[in-house]
């Protein structure tokens, strides 16, 4: 089965976060806990559900990643952009933890 | 579920008519539109007051000629977002001159109470433990309205006209 | 322009306080996300791809310099230094934090602004012609009625939980700059044979999944009945609109399924009951609102301004900007200036805080303190003296706001797309950015002339792709971004929905594809012919041939 991680947004701030091995939420995709079978993912989602109830996060869900040379990379364009920030301007990216892998548009002026 | 009227939690004196209740119980009963349509003749002779419960796809327009049999009409809100009953309520109050109790039932949240009052509801089944407190807070939130609606006092249009300098 | 009176102000302040309470209850756990979501949406707050997004209403696209400065300071203090002007004449902030939002709303209320009803299934911010009050072809200023509708629809107790969102647009001129045939209700101000002013009422238009050109259900509605007629339409829709299927819930589907004639009958029946009731607008009330929109004190000027003409003659760059970005004004010696938010390589509709301030200063000094947001995602200084144009241009140029491309191929409408939007299939902004780079040669742009490209990142069509002369729609093919191209759409009085030309293009190929279409047009057009006319004359075939032969 494929590799998945759990993402959500911080309730108060709205930041994109990922569930880590220690059970905390990190803004860095690469610190995510990965799950490769249903029961692990279920368990991770259950923990996310508890953190929703505890008002830490909102809107958790799982998505697929691949590991390349020790770096986690999302499969879909959507999750790449979500992890790295908008691709439209270098100066808009600030929570970027890694290259999105998508082509950037250079910003004139 | 607590019943709110005039900002207070009150005892609900009404009971829904159970399916196949033979003979019909005494006192105040609430019937569904289906029960009414199936047993209209018999129910008309009911010894006690009658209420009618309408689902959100059952417009009171269907039953205008029978409205005078009812002292209560309960309109269902199956979901927060299903807003049909707001229109039904205004029609009942403003067009069909229904003066009995107009009760909001179903998914009735604190944050909708103001809208409901403005459309003519005067009784609310709310799932809130602190219903009376929630009511008080909700009612205090907005006191000014732009639209004239049936039962809710003057709107800004009217207020403005009153407040405007006559020099114009 | 409209100024809040004590009632408006009290209303908005109560509303902010109410939302502050709701946010507190959410953060304290008294409200679940499911319960909170419809409440935050009613205050324009979304949870988007990266963060919360706050959409602030700019009623009928009109702003004062004071308000624009506040928008700039909010961008700086609570966001990342920029805002995005939308196709609905609103502004969106992409990075606000939930706990800050009540403070942002407080700041907005201090300049008579709010975020009420910028989302959710209610009557949204009413849009109007961005040249209202300045255009020479106007019968009456549509903002008078837009403001009346704004008031009537604010927290309407009956219509806050409609089957789906509801958009109203109004124009006062026969040249439709407000796309009234593509709204749930479109109002066109008309004069009847007796010379009275009223409205043509159009319903059931819209873009999205099922693009529909609206139908006229009433040729002439006298002014005083405006609100009762709208209430009748909304009441029919609230009761009969579909609630079982999100994609079939807009009024356009109800009108189609009922039949336009039968729908009209339902509305007219309902209207007869309420026609002369409490919603009838007394002429004093109209006059009261109208007074707010009284034309500014224009000076009596010569239509011909020698200094301006001389500059235009001597300075080619200035002349080029005047040609594309300046439009005639009803008052002699004045003009409307459109400020392009589409610089080469930029994100369409984005403005940095400092740029907003530059525009605010110009408006205050040289445009009677008025600014407009256009649905084409540009800003407008509606009342500039011809003799001030050079100064305006130089100031704009200095801050990256002088791009002379309004109405041209690089004046692209693009929705936020996959860079920001939770619903997107594909990115829009980077496609627009690459297109503006491809067509960067201004001389060529002016040669091509009036050509509208519109890009949406998904079928919701926020980028209005259906009505672009060239429309681009992002689709998802197995997780990859692809783009479908449509030709021949139009949002103005010649309303038309574009037709798909063929198989979709990849992210890499879409720019070449557009270039091929434009090149084919240039080869085939006859003197002065516009894109849609060439297309109508020759059909899609020649475009298609070139397009897919190359691939
Ligand atoms: S068209 Fe789609 S992608 Fe673009 S803003 Fe609208 S919903 Fe988002």
Short mmCIF file of N, CA, C and O in Angstrom, two decimals, chain C residues 27-138:
data_model
loop_
_atom_site.label_atom_id
_atom_site.label_comp_id
_atom_site.label_asym_id
_atom_site.label_seq_id
_atom_site.Cartn_x
_atom_site.Cartn_y
_atom_site.Cartn_z
N UNK C 27 -13.49 29.13 19.73
CA UNK C 27 -12.19 28.86 20.33
C UNK C 27 -12.34 28.22 21.71
O UNK C 27 -11.47 27.50 22.17
N UNK C 28 -13.48 28.49 22.36
CA UNK C 28 -13.71 27.90 23.67
C UNK C 28 -14.38 26.53 23.56
O UNK C 28 -14.61 25.87 24.57
N UNK C 29 -14.68 26.12 22.36
CA UNK C 29 -15.25 24.80 22.17
C UNK C 29 -16.76 24.73 22.31
O UNK C 29 -17.34 23.65 22.28
N UNK C 30 -17.41 25.86 22.45
CA UNK C 30 -18.87 25.82 22.55
C UNK C 30 -19.52 25.61 21.20
O UNK C 30 -20.67 25.20 21.12
N UNK C 31 -18.80 25.93 20.15
CA UNK C 31 -19.30 25.69 18.79
C UNK C 31 -18.37 24.72 18.11
O UNK C 31 -17.15 24.87 18.17
N UNK C 32 -18.93 23.72 17.45
CA UNK C 32 -18.10 22.80 16.67
C UNK C 32 -17.83 23.46 15.31
O UNK C 32 -18.46 24.45 14.95
N UNK C 33 -16.89 22.89 14.57
CA UNK C 33 -16.60 23.45 13.25
C UNK C 33 -17.84 23.41 12.37
O UNK C 33 -18.12 24.35 11.62
N UNK C 34 -18.61 22.33 12.47
CA UNK C 34 -19.83 22.23 11.66
C UNK C 34 -20.82 23.35 11.96
O UNK C 34 -21.49 23.85 11.07
N UNK C 35 -20.89 23.71 13.23
CA UNK C 35 -21.81 24.79 13.61
C UNK C 35 -21.23 26.16 13.28
O UNK C 35 -21.94 27.09 12.92
N UNK C 36 -19.91 26.25 13.41
CA UNK C 36 -19.25 27.54 13.21
C UNK C 36 -19.14 27.91 11.74
O UNK C 36 -19.24 29.08 11.36
N UNK C 37 -18.95 26.88 10.90
CA UNK C 37 -18.69 27.14 9.49
C UNK C 37 -19.73 28.05 8.83
O UNK C 37 -19.37 29.07 8.23
N UNK C 38 -21.03 27.74 8.96
CA UNK C 38 -21.99 28.65 8.32
C UNK C 38 -21.95 30.06 8.92
O UNK C 38 -22.21 31.03 8.22
N UNK C 39 -21.58 30.16 10.18
CA UNK C 39 -21.53 31.49 10.81
C UNK C 39 -20.33 32.28 10.29
O UNK C 39 -20.43 33.46 9.97
N UNK C 40 -19.18 31.62 10.17
CA UNK C 40 -18.02 32.36 9.67
C UNK C 40 -18.21 32.69 8.20
O UNK C 40 -17.82 33.76 7.74
N UNK C 41 -18.87 31.76 7.47
CA UNK C 41 -19.11 32.06 6.06
C UNK C 41 -20.00 33.29 5.90
O UNK C 41 -19.82 34.09 4.99
N UNK C 42 -20.95 33.45 6.82
CA UNK C 42 -21.80 34.63 6.72
C UNK C 42 -21.03 35.91 6.98
O UNK C 42 -21.51 37.00 6.70
N UNK C 43 -19.83 35.77 7.52
CA UNK C 43 -18.96 36.94 7.68
C UNK C 43 -17.76 36.90 6.75
O UNK C 43 -16.71 37.49 7.02
N UNK C 44 -17.90 36.14 5.66
CA UNK C 44 -16.88 36.16 4.62
C UNK C 44 -15.60 35.42 4.93
O UNK C 44 -14.59 35.61 4.26
N UNK C 45 -15.63 34.56 5.95
CA UNK C 45 -14.39 33.88 6.33
C UNK C 45 -14.40 32.42 5.87
O UNK C 45 -15.23 31.63 6.31
N UNK C 46 -13.46 32.09 5.00
CA UNK C 46 -13.32 30.74 4.47
C UNK C 46 -12.10 30.08 5.09
O UNK C 46 -11.21 30.76 5.58
N UNK C 47 -12.06 28.75 4.99
CA UNK C 47 -10.81 28.04 5.22
C UNK C 47 -10.36 27.56 3.85
O UNK C 47 -11.04 26.76 3.21
N UNK C 48 -9.23 28.09 3.37
CA UNK C 48 -8.80 27.79 2.01
C UNK C 48 -7.68 26.77 2.00
O UNK C 48 -7.41 26.12 2.99
N UNK C 49 -7.00 26.69 0.88
CA UNK C 49 -5.95 25.69 0.72
C UNK C 49 -4.86 25.84 1.78
O UNK C 49 -4.42 24.86 2.36
N UNK C 50 -4.40 27.06 2.01
CA UNK C 50 -3.29 27.25 2.94
C UNK C 50 -3.72 27.78 4.28
O UNK C 50 -3.00 27.63 5.26
N UNK C 51 -4.79 28.51 4.33
CA UNK C 51 -5.08 29.30 5.53
C UNK C 51 -6.52 29.78 5.46
O UNK C 51 -7.25 29.44 4.52
N UNK C 52 -6.90 30.59 6.46
CA UNK C 52 -8.19 31.25 6.36
C UNK C 52 -8.11 32.30 5.27
O UNK C 52 -7.04 32.80 4.93
N UNK C 53 -9.25 32.64 4.70
CA UNK C 53 -9.30 33.71 3.71
C UNK C 53 -10.49 34.59 4.08
O UNK C 53 -11.57 34.08 4.35
N UNK C 54 -10.26 35.89 4.12
CA UNK C 54 -11.34 36.81 4.46
C UNK C 54 -11.71 37.63 3.22
O UNK C 54 -10.85 38.28 2.62
N UNK C 55 -12.98 37.58 2.88
CA UNK C 55 -13.45 38.35 1.74
C UNK C 55 -14.23 39.56 2.24
O UNK C 55 -15.22 39.41 2.96
N UNK C 56 -13.77 40.73 1.89
CA UNK C 56 -14.38 41.97 2.37
C UNK C 56 -15.23 42.56 1.25
O UNK C 56 -14.80 42.63 0.10
N UNK C 57 -16.42 42.96 1.60
CA UNK C 57 -17.33 43.51 0.60
C UNK C 57 -16.92 44.94 0.24
O UNK C 57 -16.66 45.76 1.11
N UNK C 58 -16.87 45.20 -1.05
CA UNK C 58 -16.73 46.58 -1.52
C UNK C 58 -18.04 46.86 -2.25
O UNK C 58 -18.18 46.50 -3.41
N UNK C 59 -19.04 47.42 -1.56
CA UNK C 59 -20.36 47.54 -2.16
C UNK C 59 -20.29 48.22 -3.52
O UNK C 59 -19.68 49.28 -3.65
N UNK C 60 -20.84 47.55 -4.51
CA UNK C 60 -20.83 48.00 -5.90
C UNK C 60 -19.49 48.58 -6.31
O UNK C 60 -19.41 49.46 -7.16
N UNK C 61 -18.42 48.07 -5.71
CA UNK C 61 -17.07 48.42 -6.15
C UNK C 61 -16.64 49.84 -5.89
O UNK C 61 -15.66 50.29 -6.46
N UNK C 62 -17.31 50.55 -5.00
CA UNK C 62 -16.95 51.95 -4.75
C UNK C 62 -16.18 52.10 -3.44
O UNK C 62 -16.61 51.60 -2.40
N UNK C 63 -15.04 52.79 -3.49
CA UNK C 63 -14.22 53.03 -2.30
C UNK C 63 -13.80 54.49 -2.21
O UNK C 63 -13.57 55.13 -3.24
N UNK C 64 -13.63 54.97 -0.99
CA UNK C 64 -13.01 56.29 -0.80
C UNK C 64 -11.53 56.07 -0.52
O UNK C 64 -11.10 54.94 -0.25
N UNK C 65 -10.75 57.14 -0.53
CA UNK C 65 -9.32 56.99 -0.26
C UNK C 65 -9.10 56.50 1.17
O UNK C 65 -8.22 55.70 1.44
N UNK C 66 -9.92 57.00 2.06
CA UNK C 66 -9.88 56.60 3.46
C UNK C 66 -10.05 55.09 3.60
O UNK C 66 -9.32 54.41 4.31
N UNK C 67 -11.02 54.56 2.88
CA UNK C 67 -11.28 53.12 2.94
C UNK C 67 -10.12 52.35 2.31
O UNK C 67 -9.70 51.31 2.82
N UNK C 68 -9.61 52.84 1.19
CA UNK C 68 -8.51 52.15 0.53
C UNK C 68 -7.29 52.11 1.44
O UNK C 68 -6.59 51.11 1.51
N UNK C 69 -7.04 53.20 2.17
CA UNK C 69 -5.90 53.21 3.08
C UNK C 69 -6.10 52.18 4.19
O UNK C 69 -5.16 51.52 4.62
N UNK C 70 -7.33 52.04 4.61
CA UNK C 70 -7.59 51.03 5.65
C UNK C 70 -7.35 49.63 5.09
O UNK C 70 -6.77 48.77 5.76
N UNK C 71 -7.77 49.40 3.86
CA UNK C 71 -7.52 48.09 3.26
C UNK C 71 -6.02 47.83 3.20
O UNK C 71 -5.56 46.70 3.42
N UNK C 72 -5.25 48.87 2.90
CA UNK C 72 -3.80 48.72 2.85
C UNK C 72 -3.24 48.40 4.23
O UNK C 72 -2.41 47.49 4.38
N UNK C 73 -3.72 49.11 5.24
CA UNK C 73 -3.14 48.88 6.56
C UNK C 73 -3.53 47.50 7.10
O UNK C 73 -2.74 46.86 7.79
N UNK C 74 -4.71 47.03 6.74
CA UNK C 74 -5.08 45.66 7.14
C UNK C 74 -4.15 44.65 6.46
O UNK C 74 -3.67 43.70 7.08
N UNK C 75 -3.87 44.87 5.19
CA UNK C 75 -2.97 43.98 4.46
C UNK C 75 -1.62 43.93 5.16
O UNK C 75 -1.00 42.87 5.30
N UNK C 76 -1.18 45.08 5.63
CA UNK C 76 0.14 45.16 6.25
C UNK C 76 0.14 44.57 7.66
O UNK C 76 1.01 43.81 8.03
N UNK C 77 -0.89 44.92 8.43
CA UNK C 77 -0.88 44.56 9.85
C UNK C 77 -1.37 43.14 10.14
O UNK C 77 -0.95 42.53 11.10
N UNK C 78 -2.26 42.65 9.32
CA UNK C 78 -2.86 41.35 9.64
C UNK C 78 -2.60 40.31 8.56
O UNK C 78 -2.98 39.17 8.71
N UNK C 79 -2.04 40.71 7.45
CA UNK C 79 -1.85 39.76 6.37
C UNK C 79 -0.41 39.86 5.88
O UNK C 79 0.45 40.34 6.61
N UNK C 80 -0.17 39.47 4.64
CA UNK C 80 1.21 39.48 4.18
C UNK C 80 1.50 40.63 3.23
O UNK C 80 2.21 40.48 2.25
N UNK C 81 0.84 41.76 3.47
CA UNK C 81 1.22 42.95 2.73
C UNK C 81 0.58 43.12 1.38
O UNK C 81 0.92 44.02 0.64
N UNK C 82 -0.40 42.26 1.06
CA UNK C 82 -1.09 42.45 -0.21
C UNK C 82 -2.53 41.96 -0.09
O UNK C 82 -2.90 41.27 0.86
N UNK C 83 -3.34 42.35 -1.05
CA UNK C 83 -4.72 41.88 -1.12
C UNK C 83 -5.03 41.54 -2.56
O UNK C 83 -4.30 41.94 -3.47
N UNK C 84 -6.14 40.83 -2.74
CA UNK C 84 -6.50 40.38 -4.08
C UNK C 84 -7.89 40.91 -4.43
O UNK C 84 -8.86 40.59 -3.76
N UNK C 85 -7.97 41.74 -5.46
CA UNK C 85 -9.27 42.25 -5.90
C UNK C 85 -9.92 41.22 -6.83
O UNK C 85 -9.27 40.68 -7.71
N UNK C 86 -11.21 40.96 -6.58
CA UNK C 86 -11.86 39.82 -7.22
C UNK C 86 -12.79 40.26 -8.35
O UNK C 86 -13.09 41.44 -8.51
N UNK C 87 -13.28 39.27 -9.07
CA UNK C 87 -14.21 39.53 -10.16
C UNK C 87 -15.58 39.97 -9.64
O UNK C 87 -16.44 40.33 -10.42
N UNK C 88 -15.78 39.93 -8.34
CA UNK C 88 -17.03 40.44 -7.79
C UNK C 88 -16.82 41.78 -7.09
O UNK C 88 -17.56 42.15 -6.20
N UNK C 89 -15.79 42.48 -7.49
CA UNK C 89 -15.50 43.81 -6.98
C UNK C 89 -15.18 43.82 -5.48
O UNK C 89 -15.28 44.85 -4.83
N UNK C 90 -14.81 42.66 -4.93
CA UNK C 90 -14.46 42.59 -3.52
C UNK C 90 -12.95 42.53 -3.38
O UNK C 90 -12.23 42.47 -4.36
N UNK C 91 -12.50 42.50 -2.12
CA UNK C 91 -11.08 42.25 -1.89
C UNK C 91 -10.94 41.06 -0.95
O UNK C 91 -11.74 40.89 -0.03
N UNK C 92 -9.96 40.21 -1.24
CA UNK C 92 -9.71 39.05 -0.40
C UNK C 92 -8.32 39.13 0.22
O UNK C 92 -7.37 39.51 -0.43
N UNK C 93 -8.28 38.76 1.49
CA UNK C 93 -7.00 38.59 2.18
C UNK C 93 -6.74 37.10 2.33
O UNK C 93 -7.61 36.36 2.79
N UNK C 94 -5.57 36.69 1.95
CA UNK C 94 -5.30 35.25 1.87
C UNK C 94 -4.73 34.62 3.14
O UNK C 94 -4.64 33.41 3.21
N UNK C 95 -4.30 35.45 4.12
CA UNK C 95 -3.62 34.86 5.26
C UNK C 95 -4.06 35.39 6.62
O UNK C 95 -3.23 35.51 7.53
N UNK C 96 -5.30 35.72 6.84
CA UNK C 96 -5.65 36.22 8.17
C UNK C 96 -5.70 35.06 9.18
O UNK C 96 -5.91 33.91 8.78
N UNK C 97 -5.49 35.37 10.44
CA UNK C 97 -5.62 34.34 11.47
C UNK C 97 -6.97 34.49 12.15
O UNK C 97 -7.45 35.61 12.36
N UNK C 98 -7.55 33.36 12.49
CA UNK C 98 -8.92 33.37 13.00
C UNK C 98 -9.08 34.34 14.19
O UNK C 98 -10.02 35.12 14.24
N UNK C 99 -8.14 34.29 15.11
CA UNK C 99 -8.31 35.09 16.32
C UNK C 99 -8.19 36.59 16.04
O UNK C 99 -8.62 37.40 16.85
N UNK C 100 -7.61 36.95 14.89
CA UNK C 100 -7.50 38.36 14.52
C UNK C 100 -8.74 38.89 13.79
O UNK C 100 -8.91 40.10 13.66
N UNK C 101 -9.55 37.98 13.26
CA UNK C 101 -10.60 38.43 12.35
C UNK C 101 -11.58 39.42 13.00
O UNK C 101 -11.92 40.42 12.38
N UNK C 102 -12.00 39.21 14.26
CA UNK C 102 -12.89 40.23 14.84
C UNK C 102 -12.24 41.61 14.87
O UNK C 102 -12.90 42.62 14.63
N UNK C 103 -10.93 41.66 15.14
CA UNK C 103 -10.24 42.96 15.14
C UNK C 103 -10.23 43.56 13.73
O UNK C 103 -10.40 44.77 13.56
N UNK C 104 -10.01 42.71 12.73
CA UNK C 104 -10.02 43.21 11.35
C UNK C 104 -11.39 43.79 11.04
O UNK C 104 -11.52 44.88 10.46
N UNK C 105 -12.43 43.07 11.45
CA UNK C 105 -13.79 43.56 11.17
C UNK C 105 -14.07 44.87 11.90
O UNK C 105 -14.74 45.76 11.38
N UNK C 106 -13.52 45.00 13.09
CA UNK C 106 -13.64 46.26 13.82
C UNK C 106 -13.00 47.40 13.03
O UNK C 106 -13.57 48.49 12.90
N UNK C 107 -11.81 47.14 12.54
CA UNK C 107 -11.10 48.16 11.76
C UNK C 107 -11.92 48.53 10.53
O UNK C 107 -12.04 49.70 10.17
N UNK C 108 -12.48 47.52 9.90
CA UNK C 108 -13.29 47.79 8.70
C UNK C 108 -14.50 48.64 9.06
O UNK C 108 -14.86 49.57 8.33
N UNK C 109 -15.13 48.33 10.19
CA UNK C 109 -16.35 49.08 10.53
C UNK C 109 -16.01 50.55 10.78
O UNK C 109 -16.84 51.42 10.56
N UNK C 110 -14.77 50.82 11.18
CA UNK C 110 -14.39 52.22 11.42
C UNK C 110 -14.35 53.01 10.12
O UNK C 110 -14.38 54.23 10.14
N UNK C 111 -14.28 52.31 8.98
CA UNK C 111 -14.35 53.03 7.70
C UNK C 111 -15.59 52.60 6.92
O UNK C 111 -15.62 52.60 5.68
N UNK C 112 -16.61 52.17 7.66
CA UNK C 112 -17.90 51.84 7.03
C UNK C 112 -17.80 50.68 6.06
O UNK C 112 -18.37 50.69 4.97
N UNK C 113 -17.05 49.67 6.47
CA UNK C 113 -16.97 48.47 5.62
C UNK C 113 -17.19 47.23 6.47
O UNK C 113 -17.12 47.26 7.69
N UNK C 114 -17.43 46.11 5.80
CA UNK C 114 -17.68 44.87 6.50
C UNK C 114 -17.49 43.68 5.56
O UNK C 114 -17.20 43.87 4.39
N UNK C 115 -17.67 42.50 6.10
CA UNK C 115 -17.54 41.29 5.28
C UNK C 115 -18.85 40.50 5.27
O UNK C 115 -18.88 39.33 4.94
N UNK C 116 -19.94 41.16 5.64
CA UNK C 116 -21.22 40.48 5.74
C UNK C 116 -21.67 40.00 4.37
O UNK C 116 -21.59 40.75 3.39
N UNK C 117 -22.10 38.76 4.33
CA UNK C 117 -22.70 38.21 3.11
C UNK C 117 -21.76 38.21 1.90
O UNK C 117 -22.18 38.40 0.77
N UNK C 118 -20.47 38.04 2.15
CA UNK C 118 -19.58 37.85 1.01
C UNK C 118 -19.41 36.37 0.73
O UNK C 118 -18.65 35.98 -0.13
N UNK C 119 -20.10 35.53 1.48
CA UNK C 119 -20.14 34.10 1.17
C UNK C 119 -21.38 33.53 1.81
O UNK C 119 -22.15 34.25 2.43
N UNK C 120 -21.56 32.23 1.65
CA UNK C 120 -22.75 31.60 2.20
C UNK C 120 -23.91 31.68 1.21
O UNK C 120 -23.84 32.35 0.17
N UNK C 121 -24.98 30.97 1.55
CA UNK C 121 -26.12 30.89 0.62
C UNK C 121 -27.11 32.02 0.86
O UNK C 121 -28.24 31.82 1.25
N UNK C 122 -26.63 33.23 0.63
CA UNK C 122 -27.45 34.40 0.86
C UNK C 122 -27.28 35.35 -0.32
O UNK C 122 -26.61 35.02 -1.29
N UNK C 123 -27.87 36.53 -0.20
CA UNK C 123 -27.73 37.51 -1.28
C UNK C 123 -26.37 38.18 -1.11
O UNK C 123 -26.10 38.83 -0.12
N UNK C 124 -25.53 37.99 -2.09
CA UNK C 124 -24.15 38.48 -1.99
C UNK C 124 -24.06 39.96 -2.32
O UNK C 124 -25.02 40.57 -2.80
N UNK C 125 -22.86 40.48 -2.14
CA UNK C 125 -22.58 41.87 -2.46
C UNK C 125 -23.08 42.19 -3.87
O UNK C 125 -22.77 41.50 -4.82
N UNK C 126 -23.85 43.26 -3.97
CA UNK C 126 -24.43 43.65 -5.26
C UNK C 126 -23.35 44.35 -6.09
O UNK C 126 -22.66 45.23 -5.60
N UNK C 127 -23.21 43.95 -7.34
CA UNK C 127 -22.18 44.56 -8.18
C UNK C 127 -22.82 45.52 -9.18
O UNK C 127 -24.00 45.41 -9.52
N UNK C 128 -22.02 46.49 -9.63
CA UNK C 128 -22.53 47.50 -10.55
C UNK C 128 -21.44 47.95 -11.50
O UNK C 128 -20.25 47.69 -11.29
N UNK C 129 -21.86 48.60 -12.55
CA UNK C 129 -20.96 49.21 -13.52
C UNK C 129 -19.86 50.01 -12.80
O UNK C 129 -20.16 50.88 -12.00
N UNK C 130 -18.60 49.74 -13.13
CA UNK C 130 -17.51 50.44 -12.43
C UNK C 130 -17.35 51.89 -12.91
O UNK C 130 -16.63 52.65 -12.29
N UNK C 131 -17.99 52.24 -14.02
CA UNK C 131 -17.96 53.63 -14.44
C UNK C 131 -19.23 54.38 -14.02
O UNK C 131 -19.53 55.47 -14.52
N UNK C 132 -19.99 53.79 -13.08
CA UNK C 132 -21.23 54.43 -12.65
C UNK C 132 -20.98 55.86 -12.19
O UNK C 132 -20.01 56.14 -11.49
N UNK C 133 -21.85 56.75 -12.58
CA UNK C 133 -21.71 58.14 -12.18
C UNK C 133 -20.72 58.93 -13.01
O UNK C 133 -20.60 60.13 -12.86
N UNK C 134 -20.01 58.23 -13.90
CA UNK C 134 -19.02 58.91 -14.73
C UNK C 134 -19.26 58.67 -16.22
O UNK C 134 -18.87 59.48 -17.05
N UNK C 135 -19.92 57.56 -16.52
CA UNK C 135 -20.05 57.18 -17.92
C UNK C 135 -21.04 58.08 -18.65
O UNK C 135 -22.07 58.47 -18.10
N UNK C 136 -20.71 58.39 -19.88
CA UNK C 136 -21.57 59.26 -20.67
C UNK C 136 -22.85 58.59 -21.13
O UNK C 136 -23.85 59.26 -21.43
N UNK C 137 -22.86 57.25 -21.17
CA UNK C 137 -24.00 56.53 -21.74
C UNK C 137 -25.03 56.12 -20.68
O UNK C 137 -25.92 55.32 -20.94
N UNK C 138 -24.90 56.69 -19.50
CA UNK C 138 -25.72 56.19 -18.39
C UNK C 138 -27.07 56.92 -18.28
O UNK C 138 -27.14 58.13 -18.42
#
